[in-house]
Coordinates of C-alpha atoms in Angstrom, one line a residue:
M1 CA -0.4 0.2 -0.1
D2 CA 2.0 2.9 -1.2
V3 CA 0.5 7.2 0.1
N4 CA -1.9 7.6 -2.2
E5 CA -3.6 4.6 -1.8
F6 CA -3.6 4.9 1.9
R7 CA -5.2 8.6 1.3
V8 CA -8.0 6.4 -0.2
R9 CA -8.0 3.3 2.2
G10 CA -7.9 5.5 4.9
K11 CA -10.2 8.3 4.1
E12 CA -12.6 5.3 4.1
M13 CA -11.9 3.3 7.2
V14 CA -12.5 7.2 8.9
D15 CA -16.6 6.0 6.8
Y16 CA -16.1 2.7 8.3
I17 CA -15.9 3.4 11.8
C18 CA -18.2 6.5 12.1
S19 CA -21.2 3.7 10.1
Y20 CA -20.0 1.6 12.8
M21 CA -20.5 4.0 16.3
D22 CA -23.9 5.5 14.6
T23 CA -25.1 2.4 14.0
L24 CA -24.2 0.4 17.4
D25 CA -27.8 0.5 18.6
S26 CA -28.7 -2.0 15.8
R27 CA -26.6 -4.9 17.0
R28 CA -26.2 -7.2 18.6
V29 CA -25.0 -6.7 21.7
T30 CA -23.3 -9.4 21.9
P31 CA -22.1 -11.8 19.3
S32 CA -24.0 -15.2 19.1
V33 CA -21.7 -17.5 19.1
E34 CA -19.8 -21.0 19.7
P35 CA -16.4 -21.1 20.6
G36 CA -13.9 -22.0 17.8
Y37 CA -16.8 -20.3 15.0
L38 CA -13.5 -17.4 13.0
R39 CA -11.5 -21.2 13.0
E40 CA -14.1 -22.6 10.4
L41 CA -14.4 -19.4 8.5
L42 CA -10.4 -18.4 8.2
P43 CA -7.7 -20.4 5.9
T44 CA -5.7 -23.0 7.7
E45 CA -2.3 -21.3 6.6
A46 CA -1.5 -17.8 6.0
P47 CA -1.6 -16.4 1.9
Q48 CA 0.8 -16.4 -0.1
E49 CA 0.3 -12.9 -2.8
P50 CA -1.2 -10.8 -1.6
E51 CA -4.9 -9.2 -1.0
D52 CA -7.5 -7.0 -2.4
W53 CA -7.8 -4.7 0.6
D54 CA -11.8 -4.8 0.0
T55 CA -11.8 -8.0 0.2
I56 CA -10.3 -7.6 3.1
M57 CA -13.1 -4.9 4.8
A58 CA -15.5 -7.9 3.1
D59 CA -14.4 -11.0 5.5
V60 CA -13.9 -7.2 8.5
E61 CA -17.4 -7.1 8.3
N62 CA -18.6 -11.1 7.2
K63 CA -16.3 -12.9 10.1
I64 CA -14.3 -10.6 12.8
M65 CA -17.4 -8.7 13.3
P66 CA -19.8 -11.4 14.1
G67 CA -17.9 -12.4 16.4
V68 CA -17.3 -9.2 18.2
T69 CA -19.1 -8.1 21.8
H70 CA -19.7 -3.7 21.1
W71 CA -18.8 -2.6 24.3
Q72 CA -19.5 1.2 23.4
H73 CA -23.4 0.0 22.4
P74 CA -26.4 1.7 24.4
R75 CA -27.2 -0.9 25.6
F76 CA -24.2 -3.0 26.8
H77 CA -23.4 -2.9 30.5
A78 CA -20.9 -4.9 31.8
Y79 CA -17.7 -4.1 33.9
F80 CA -16.9 -0.7 33.5
P81 CA -16.6 1.5 30.4
S82 CA -14.4 1.2 27.9
G83 CA -12.7 3.9 26.9
N84 CA -13.7 5.6 23.4
S85 CA -13.6 8.6 21.3
Y86 CA -13.0 10.3 18.6
P87 CA -10.2 12.2 19.8
S88 CA -9.1 9.7 21.4
I89 CA -9.1 7.6 18.0
L90 CA -7.1 10.3 16.4
G91 CA -4.2 10.6 18.6
D92 CA -3.1 6.7 18.6
M93 CA -3.4 7.4 14.6
L94 CA -1.2 10.1 15.4
S95 CA 0.8 7.7 17.3
D96 CA 0.9 5.1 15.7
A97 CA 2.4 7.2 12.4
I98 CA 4.9 8.6 13.9
G99 CA 6.2 4.6 15.7
C100 CA 9.0 6.3 18.3
I101 CA 9.6 3.8 20.8
G102 CA 10.1 6.4 23.4
F103 CA 12.3 4.6 26.4
S104 CA 13.7 7.5 27.4
W105 CA 13.9 10.9 26.9
A106 CA 16.9 10.6 24.3
A107 CA 14.1 8.0 21.4
S108 CA 12.0 10.4 21.5
P109 CA 12.7 13.9 23.4
V110 CA 8.6 15.1 22.9
C111 CA 6.9 11.2 24.2
T112 CA 8.5 11.8 27.6
E113 CA 8.3 15.3 28.1
L114 CA 4.8 15.8 26.9
E115 CA 3.5 12.4 29.7
T116 CA 5.2 14.7 32.4
I117 CA 3.5 17.6 31.4
V118 CA 0.2 15.7 31.2
L119 CA 0.4 13.7 34.0
D120 CA 0.8 17.1 36.1
W121 CA -2.4 18.4 34.2
F122 CA -4.7 15.5 35.2
G123 CA -3.2 15.0 38.8
K124 CA -3.6 18.3 39.4
A125 CA -7.5 18.2 38.2
I126 CA -7.7 15.2 40.4
G127 CA -6.9 17.1 43.1
L128 CA -3.7 14.9 44.2
P129 CA -1.1 16.1 46.9
D130 CA 2.3 18.2 45.6
E131 CA 4.4 15.7 46.2
F132 CA 3.0 13.5 43.4
I133 CA 3.2 16.3 40.4
A134 CA 6.7 16.8 39.0
S135 CA 6.0 20.3 38.3
S136 CA 5.8 20.9 41.8
P137 CA 8.6 22.6 44.1
G138 CA 10.8 20.6 45.7
S139 CA 8.9 17.4 44.0
K140 CA 10.5 14.0 44.3
G141 CA 7.0 12.4 42.7
G142 CA 6.3 12.5 39.1
G143 CA 3.6 10.6 37.2
V144 CA 3.7 8.0 34.1
I145 CA 1.4 5.8 31.8
Q146 CA 1.0 2.1 32.1
S147 CA -0.3 0.2 30.8
S148 CA -2.8 -1.1 33.1
A149 CA -3.9 -1.4 36.8
S150 CA -2.4 -4.5 37.4
E151 CA 1.0 -3.2 36.0
C152 CA 0.7 -0.6 39.0
I153 CA -0.4 -2.3 41.3
L154 CA 3.0 -4.9 41.0
V155 CA 5.3 -2.3 39.6
S156 CA 4.2 -0.2 43.8
M157 CA 4.8 -3.6 45.2
L158 CA 8.1 -4.5 43.5
A159 CA 9.3 -1.5 45.3
A160 CA 8.1 -1.9 47.9
R161 CA 9.2 -4.7 47.7
T162 CA 13.0 -3.6 47.7
Q163 CA 13.0 -1.1 50.0
A164 CA 12.2 -3.7 52.7
I165 CA 14.5 -6.0 52.1
K166 CA 17.0 -3.2 52.0
N167 CA 15.9 -2.0 55.5
L168 CA 16.5 -6.0 56.8
K169 CA 20.2 -6.1 55.1
K170 CA 21.0 -3.4 57.1
E171 CA 20.9 -5.5 60.6
N172 CA 22.0 -8.8 58.3
P173 CA 24.2 -7.5 55.7
D174 CA 24.9 -11.0 54.9
I175 CA 22.2 -12.9 54.2
E176 CA 21.1 -13.1 50.5
D177 CA 17.9 -11.0 49.9
S178 CA 15.8 -14.0 48.5
A179 CA 16.3 -15.5 52.0
F180 CA 13.7 -12.4 53.0
L181 CA 11.0 -13.1 51.0
P182 CA 9.4 -15.3 53.4
R183 CA 9.1 -12.8 56.3
L184 CA 7.4 -10.7 53.8
V185 CA 3.4 -9.5 54.4
A186 CA 1.2 -7.3 51.9
Y187 CA -2.4 -7.1 52.7
C188 CA -5.4 -6.1 50.7
S189 CA -9.5 -6.2 52.0
Q190 CA -11.8 -8.5 49.9
E191 CA -12.8 -5.7 47.8
A192 CA -9.9 -5.7 46.3
H193 CA -9.4 -6.7 42.2
S194 CA -7.9 -10.1 42.1
C195 CA -3.8 -8.2 40.3
V196 CA -3.0 -7.2 44.1
E197 CA -2.9 -11.5 44.4
K198 CA -0.9 -11.8 41.0
A199 CA 1.5 -9.7 41.7
A200 CA 1.8 -11.2 45.2
M201 CA 2.6 -14.6 43.3
I202 CA 4.6 -13.2 41.0
C203 CA 6.8 -11.0 43.9
L204 CA 6.9 -14.2 46.2
I205 CA 5.3 -12.9 49.3
K206 CA 2.7 -13.5 51.9
L207 CA -0.7 -11.5 51.4
R208 CA -3.4 -11.5 54.2
I209 CA -6.9 -10.4 52.9
L210 CA -9.4 -8.6 55.0
E211 CA -12.6 -8.8 55.2
P212 CA -14.1 -5.1 55.1
D213 CA -17.3 -3.7 56.9
D214 CA -20.8 -4.2 56.8
R215 CA -20.3 -0.9 53.3
C216 CA -17.0 -3.6 51.8
S217 CA -15.1 -0.9 53.4
L218 CA -11.4 -1.9 55.0
R219 CA -10.6 -0.1 58.3
G220 CA -7.8 1.2 59.7
S221 CA -8.4 -0.9 63.6
T222 CA -8.9 -4.7 60.8
L223 CA -5.3 -4.1 59.0
R224 CA -3.6 -2.6 61.9
E225 CA -4.7 -6.6 64.5
A226 CA -3.7 -7.6 61.3
M227 CA -0.1 -5.6 61.6
E228 CA 0.3 -6.0 65.0
D229 CA -1.0 -10.4 64.7
D230 CA 1.7 -10.4 62.4
V231 CA 4.8 -8.3 63.9
A232 CA 4.2 -9.9 66.8
Q233 CA 4.9 -13.7 64.3
G234 CA 8.2 -12.5 62.9
L235 CA 6.0 -11.8 60.0
V236 CA 7.8 -7.8 58.5
P237 CA 4.2 -6.1 57.6
F238 CA 5.9 -3.5 53.9
F239 CA 2.5 -3.2 51.4
V240 CA -0.9 -2.2 51.2
S241 CA -3.0 -2.4 48.7
T242 CA -6.1 -0.8 48.8
T243 CA -8.9 0.3 46.5
L244 CA -11.0 3.5 46.1
G245 CA -14.5 2.4 43.9
S246 CA -13.5 -1.3 43.5
T247 CA -14.5 -3.5 41.2
S248 CA -17.1 -5.2 42.4
C249 CA -19.7 -3.0 44.0
C250 CA -17.4 0.3 43.3
S251 CA -16.9 0.5 47.5
F252 CA -14.2 2.6 49.1
D253 CA -12.0 1.9 51.4
N254 CA -11.0 4.3 54.9
L255 CA -7.9 5.3 53.9
T256 CA -8.4 8.5 56.8
E257 CA -8.0 5.3 59.1
I258 CA -5.6 3.0 57.0
G259 CA -3.1 5.6 56.5
P260 CA -2.6 6.5 60.2
A261 CA -2.1 2.0 60.4
C262 CA 0.7 2.1 58.2
R263 CA 2.3 5.0 59.6
R264 CA 2.6 2.9 63.1
F265 CA 4.5 0.1 61.4
P266 CA 8.2 1.3 59.6
A267 CA 8.5 1.8 55.6
V268 CA 4.9 0.6 54.8
W269 CA 4.0 1.2 51.5
L270 CA 0.3 2.6 50.9
H271 CA -0.8 2.1 47.3
V272 CA -4.6 3.8 46.5
D273 CA -6.0 1.5 43.3
G274 CA -8.9 4.2 42.1
A275 CA -9.0 2.6 38.1
Y276 CA -12.4 3.8 37.5
A277 CA -13.5 6.7 40.0
G278 CA -10.0 7.7 40.5
N279 CA -11.5 9.9 37.0
A280 CA -14.6 10.6 38.9
F281 CA -12.3 12.8 41.7
V282 CA -11.8 15.8 38.8
C283 CA -16.0 16.3 39.8
P284 CA -14.9 18.7 43.1
E285 CA -18.5 17.5 45.1
N286 CA -16.4 14.2 44.6
K287 CA -12.6 14.8 45.8
H288 CA -13.8 13.7 49.7
L289 CA -13.8 10.2 48.9
M290 CA -10.5 9.8 48.2
A291 CA -10.0 12.1 52.0
G292 CA -6.8 10.4 53.3
I293 CA -4.5 9.8 49.7
Q294 CA -2.3 12.6 51.5
Y295 CA -1.3 9.1 53.2
A296 CA -0.4 7.4 49.7
D297 CA 2.6 6.2 48.1
S298 CA 1.1 6.3 45.0
F299 CA -2.1 6.2 42.6
N300 CA -3.0 4.8 39.7
T301 CA -6.7 5.9 38.1
N302 CA -7.6 4.2 33.9
P303 CA -8.6 7.0 31.7
N304 CA -9.0 4.3 29.3
K305 CA -11.9 3.1 31.3
W306 CA -14.0 6.3 32.5
L307 CA -12.5 9.9 30.3
L308 CA -13.1 8.6 27.3
V309 CA -9.7 7.7 26.5
N310 CA -8.8 4.3 24.5
F311 CA -6.8 1.5 26.0
D312 CA -4.3 1.6 27.2
C313 CA -3.5 4.1 29.2
S314 CA -3.5 3.5 33.2
T315 CA -2.1 6.2 35.0
Y316 CA 0.2 6.2 37.7
W317 CA 1.5 8.5 40.3
V318 CA 4.4 8.0 43.1
R319 CA 5.4 10.3 46.0
D320 CA 9.1 9.4 45.0
R321 CA 9.9 8.6 42.0
I322 CA 13.6 7.4 43.5
R323 CA 12.2 4.1 45.4
L324 CA 10.5 3.1 42.2
T325 CA 12.9 3.3 40.1
S326 CA 15.8 1.6 42.5
A327 CA 13.8 -1.4 42.6
L328 CA 13.2 -0.6 38.3
I329 CA 16.4 0.3 36.9
V330 CA 18.7 -1.6 34.5
D331 CA 21.0 0.5 32.0
P332 CA 23.2 -1.2 29.8
L333 CA 25.7 1.3 27.3
Y334 CA 23.6 1.0 24.8
L335 CA 20.8 3.1 26.2
Q336 CA 22.5 5.5 28.5
H337 CA 22.7 8.2 26.8
A338 CA 24.1 12.1 27.9
N339 CA 21.0 14.5 28.8
S340 CA 20.1 11.3 31.4
D341 CA 21.0 13.3 34.4
E342 CA 18.5 16.1 33.5
A343 CA 15.6 13.9 31.9
I344 CA 12.6 11.2 33.1
D345 CA 13.8 7.4 31.3
Y346 CA 10.9 5.9 31.6
R347 CA 12.1 3.1 30.8
H348 CA 12.7 2.8 34.6
W349 CA 9.5 3.4 35.7
G350 CA 7.9 0.0 34.5
V351 CA 8.7 -4.0 33.4
P352 CA 9.0 -3.5 29.1
L353 CA 11.0 -1.3 28.1
S354 CA 9.6 -0.2 24.6
R355 CA 6.8 2.4 25.0
R356 CA 4.6 4.0 23.1
F357 CA 3.6 7.4 22.2
R358 CA -0.3 6.8 24.7
A359 CA 0.2 10.4 26.1
L360 CA -0.6 11.7 22.7
K361 CA -4.3 10.7 23.2
L362 CA -4.7 12.1 26.6
W363 CA -3.5 15.1 25.8
F364 CA -6.6 15.2 22.2
V365 CA -8.9 14.2 24.8
I366 CA -7.8 16.8 28.2
R367 CA -7.7 19.4 25.1
K368 CA -11.5 19.0 22.9
Y369 CA -12.5 18.7 25.8
G370 CA -11.6 20.4 28.7
I371 CA -11.6 19.6 32.5
E372 CA -15.3 21.0 32.1
G373 CA -16.3 18.1 29.1
L374 CA -14.9 15.5 31.6
Q375 CA -16.9 17.0 34.1
S376 CA -20.1 16.7 32.5
Y377 CA -19.5 13.6 31.1
I378 CA -18.4 12.2 34.1
R379 CA -21.7 13.6 35.8
N380 CA -24.1 12.6 33.8
H381 CA -23.1 9.1 34.0
C382 CA -23.8 9.7 37.8
Q383 CA -27.4 11.1 37.9
L384 CA -28.1 7.6 35.2
A385 CA -26.7 5.7 37.8
K386 CA -29.1 7.4 40.5
S387 CA -31.9 7.3 38.1
F388 CA -31.4 3.1 37.3
E389 CA -31.6 3.0 41.1
A390 CA -35.1 5.1 41.5
L391 CA -36.1 2.7 39.3
V392 CA -35.3 -0.4 41.1
K393 CA -36.4 0.5 44.5
K394 CA -39.8 0.8 42.9
D395 CA -40.6 -1.9 42.3
S396 CA -40.5 -4.1 45.1
R397 CA -39.4 -7.9 43.6
F398 CA -36.0 -6.5 43.7
E399 CA -33.3 -5.3 45.9
V400 CA -30.5 -2.3 45.7
I401 CA -27.3 -4.0 47.0
N402 CA -24.1 -1.2 47.4
E403 CA -24.0 2.4 47.9
V404 CA -24.6 4.5 44.6
K405 CA -22.2 7.0 44.5
M406 CA -20.3 6.6 41.3
G407 CA -22.5 5.0 37.7
L408 CA -22.4 1.7 39.1
V409 CA -25.6 0.0 40.1
C410 CA -25.7 -3.4 42.1
F411 CA -28.7 -4.8 42.3
R412 CA -31.4 -8.5 42.5
L413 CA -35.1 -10.3 42.6
R414 CA -34.8 -11.4 46.3
G415 CA -35.3 -14.9 46.4
T416 CA -32.0 -17.4 45.6
D417 CA -28.8 -16.9 43.5
R418 CA -29.9 -19.5 41.4
L419 CA -32.7 -17.0 40.1
N420 CA -30.6 -14.8 39.7
Q421 CA -28.4 -16.4 37.6
D422 CA -31.6 -17.7 35.8
L423 CA -32.7 -13.5 35.5
L424 CA -28.7 -12.6 33.7
G425 CA -28.9 -15.6 31.4
S426 CA -32.0 -14.7 30.4
I427 CA -31.3 -11.3 29.9
N428 CA -27.5 -11.4 28.4
G429 CA -29.2 -15.0 26.5
S430 CA -31.4 -12.7 24.5
G431 CA -28.5 -10.5 23.0
K432 CA -31.0 -7.5 24.4
L433 CA -28.7 -6.2 26.8
H434 CA -25.7 -7.1 28.6
M435 CA -24.1 -7.1 32.9
I436 CA -22.6 -9.6 34.2
P437 CA -22.8 -10.6 38.3
S438 CA -20.4 -10.4 41.1
L439 CA -20.1 -11.3 45.0
V440 CA -21.6 -8.6 46.9
K441 CA -21.7 -10.3 51.3
G442 CA -21.5 -13.4 50.3
R443 CA -24.4 -12.8 47.7
Y444 CA -24.7 -13.3 43.9
I445 CA -25.7 -9.9 42.6
I446 CA -26.3 -8.9 39.1
R447 CA -24.1 -5.9 38.5
F448 CA -25.2 -2.1 36.2
C449 CA -22.8 0.1 35.2
V450 CA -23.9 3.2 32.7
V451 CA -20.9 3.0 30.2
A452 CA -22.1 4.8 26.4
E453 CA -20.5 8.1 26.3
H454 CA -23.9 9.8 25.4
A455 CA -26.1 7.3 27.3
N456 CA -29.5 9.1 28.1
E457 CA -32.6 8.3 30.9
A458 CA -34.3 6.6 27.5
D459 CA -31.6 4.2 27.6
I460 CA -32.2 3.2 31.6
D461 CA -35.8 3.2 31.2
H462 CA -34.9 0.0 28.0
A463 CA -32.3 -1.5 30.4
W464 CA -35.6 -1.2 33.2
E465 CA -38.4 -2.1 30.9
V466 CA -36.1 -5.1 29.4
I467 CA -35.2 -6.4 33.1
Q468 CA -38.7 -6.2 34.4
E469 CA -40.3 -8.1 30.9
H470 CA -37.1 -10.5 31.6
A471 CA -37.9 -11.6 35.5
N472 CA -41.9 -11.2 35.0
D473 CA -41.1 -14.1 32.7
L474 CA -38.7 -16.2 34.8
L475 CA -40.8 -15.4 38.2
D476 CA -44.1 -16.5 36.3
S477 CA -42.1 -20.3 34.9
Y478 CA -41.2 -20.7 38.4
M479 CA -44.9 -20.1 39.6
I480 CA -45.9 -22.6 37.2
E481 CA -43.1 -25.2 37.9
K482 CA -43.8 -24.4 41.4
V483 CA -47.9 -25.1 41.4
S484 CA -47.3 -28.0 38.9
T485 CA -45.8 -29.9 41.7
I486 CA -49.6 -30.0 43.2
P487 CA -52.3 -32.0 41.6
V488 CA -55.4 -29.6 40.7
K489 CA -57.5 -30.1 38.1
P490 CA -57.1 -28.4 34.2
A491 CA -58.0 -24.6 33.4
T492 CA -59.4 -24.2 30.7
A493 CA -57.0 -22.4 29.7
E494 CA -53.9 -24.3 29.1
I495 CA -50.9 -21.9 30.1
T496 CA -47.9 -22.6 28.1
P497 CA -44.6 -21.4 29.6
K498 CA -41.5 -20.5 27.9
P499 CA -39.2 -23.2 27.0
P500 CA -36.4 -23.0 30.0
M501 CA -32.8 -22.3 28.9
R502 CA -30.2 -25.4 28.7
R503 CA -28.9 -25.0 32.1
T504 CA -25.1 -25.0 30.4
I505 CA -25.8 -22.1 28.3
S506 CA -27.3 -20.6 31.0
R507 CA -24.5 -21.1 34.2
R508 CA -22.3 -19.6 30.8
L509 CA -24.2 -16.6 30.3
S510 CA -25.1 -15.9 33.9
F511 CA -20.8 -15.9 34.0
T512 CA -20.6 -19.0 36.5
R513 CA -18.8 -22.2 36.6
S514 CA -20.7 -25.7 38.2
V515 CA -18.7 -27.7 40.2
S516 CA -19.5 -31.4 42.7
R517 CA -20.6 -29.3 46.2
D518 CA -17.3 -30.8 47.6
L519 CA -15.4 -28.8 45.7
Y520 CA -16.9 -26.2 45.3
R521 CA -16.9 -26.3 49.7
R522 CA -12.8 -26.3 49.2
S523 CA -13.4 -23.0 46.9
M524 CA -14.9 -21.5 50.2
S525 CA -12.8 -22.1 52.6
R526 CA -10.3 -20.5 50.7
S527 CA -9.3 -16.2 50.6
S528 CA -9.4 -15.8 46.9
L529 CA -10.1 -12.1 45.3
H530 CA -12.6 -11.3 41.9
D531 CA -11.8 -9.4 39.1
G532 CA -15.1 -9.3 37.2
A533 CA -14.3 -11.5 34.5
T534 CA -13.7 -15.0 36.5
P535 CA -16.7 -17.4 36.6
I536 CA -18.1 -17.8 39.8
I537 CA -18.2 -21.3 41.3
V538 CA -21.4 -22.5 42.1
P539 CA -22.3 -26.1 43.0
D540 CA -24.1 -28.4 41.0
D541 CA -26.6 -29.6 42.8
E542 CA -28.0 -26.1 43.2
D543 CA -31.8 -25.9 43.7
N544 CA -33.9 -24.5 41.6
I545 CA -36.8 -22.6 44.6
I546 CA -37.3 -19.7 45.9
P547 CA -38.0 -19.2 49.1
E548 CA -40.7 -18.1 50.2
N549 CA -39.3 -16.0 53.7
D550 CA -36.2 -15.4 51.5
N551 CA -34.4 -17.4 54.1
M552 CA -30.6 -15.8 53.5
E553 CA -29.3 -19.3 55.4
E554 CA -31.0 -21.0 51.9
D555 CA -28.5 -18.7 49.7
V556 CA -25.1 -20.6 48.6
F557 CA -23.0 -18.6 48.6
H558 CA -24.1 -17.1 52.1
S559 CA -20.8 -18.2 54.6

């Protein structure tokens, strides 16, 4: 493809993208395909000869699009928003065209400098302490773009581990670093994301998963008691990961209590994960939710979730960049340059060496929308979530499980978990909406998140109509099943319920995985974190009745 053809095909691609975005509401939210569908449609070998572009684009529509889950669809309400906007797309287009690999200032000066400046802009808009802003007088901190919140938590834990081992070696300088690992302990809430668990596995350290309070918030007293118990056993607390806006129910850990608890122990690194809700701190009315941030050593939030920037773009700040880079610095001769003492080299701030020019799309979005435009976008989502919450509360068959502070509402039918699994499976199977479940306070709940950029009240009303329609059908079929067990005279008009969904399909669509009751009991005995994507384990002999008094002791997830 030469430049002349690229001019033509590039304009055609922009038209295709615009048409796709404009007609999303005419498509199913999720594809109706089975695993392996694409292998039957594509050749087993790569083409030897060049193919015509029109043929390639025809396959995009006929073979690729049928397997796409449309995350930008106005009826998509799963997970959290997948940030996207036209300025962001254009930013990535230009970044890809420039094609620089900005691992150091010398590799591409503007790639480094724009990232530092834009992270300062965003950090100030959020309200981070001056110590996190690179341009603040006397600051030793700064910001960097990572690929995901998982990477932010991993590098924080790696830095904290290096710091802890360095402190321990002062008393035992002849001992190998690895000998200290069994003594190190990290902490998080049961509401934390599963990436904390994965980071602990990579770092080869113990992880204490602590019980939150009845509002799903980790409290300082719980953390302090756990750390004191571990110290009494000769262990060394070194890292605490907290969450502002958890995946399961958007709960907020109590930083004002956790911060002082961490300060009672030497050199404990406090990380704050605000992957979703952190973006909402650009609104002054939400800043109270980050009270206690002054105690943090690092903080992250994802503009690629809730700030209209497409993946990947996870923004991460540290109070002291030397404590971070000292754990990650590798400096071979061929990467050194004359300006290394005067400029930031972001290759020392994370795991990868190669880095894309990701600051460009964030810069485009902030400039095109302005802080006021981004605030309006966040506020619209929060208001729509409150509207959905009000609709749920008006129907006595349903209950809202979480405190609705952002754009997420957790709800369920009053009844068994099996009932709610069947409801979610039925809704997702229809292709009219897409939602996912989670576990909150030991119960299976359905998460409804506002995700579309231009979401409106009509979208909320439509979603609630679909949910009520499926709830009505499901409850009718349950009552028919219950009544059918009682001998009665035939009714004058026969009732024909909808055929039930195959259980294997219902499991898949309700994001559950059936196991033996013995394996289920063993899985419940382990402390594990959720990620919003891994299926929830349920026993294969789970009942299918609605308890008359909604007794939660019959709830298989209640422990």
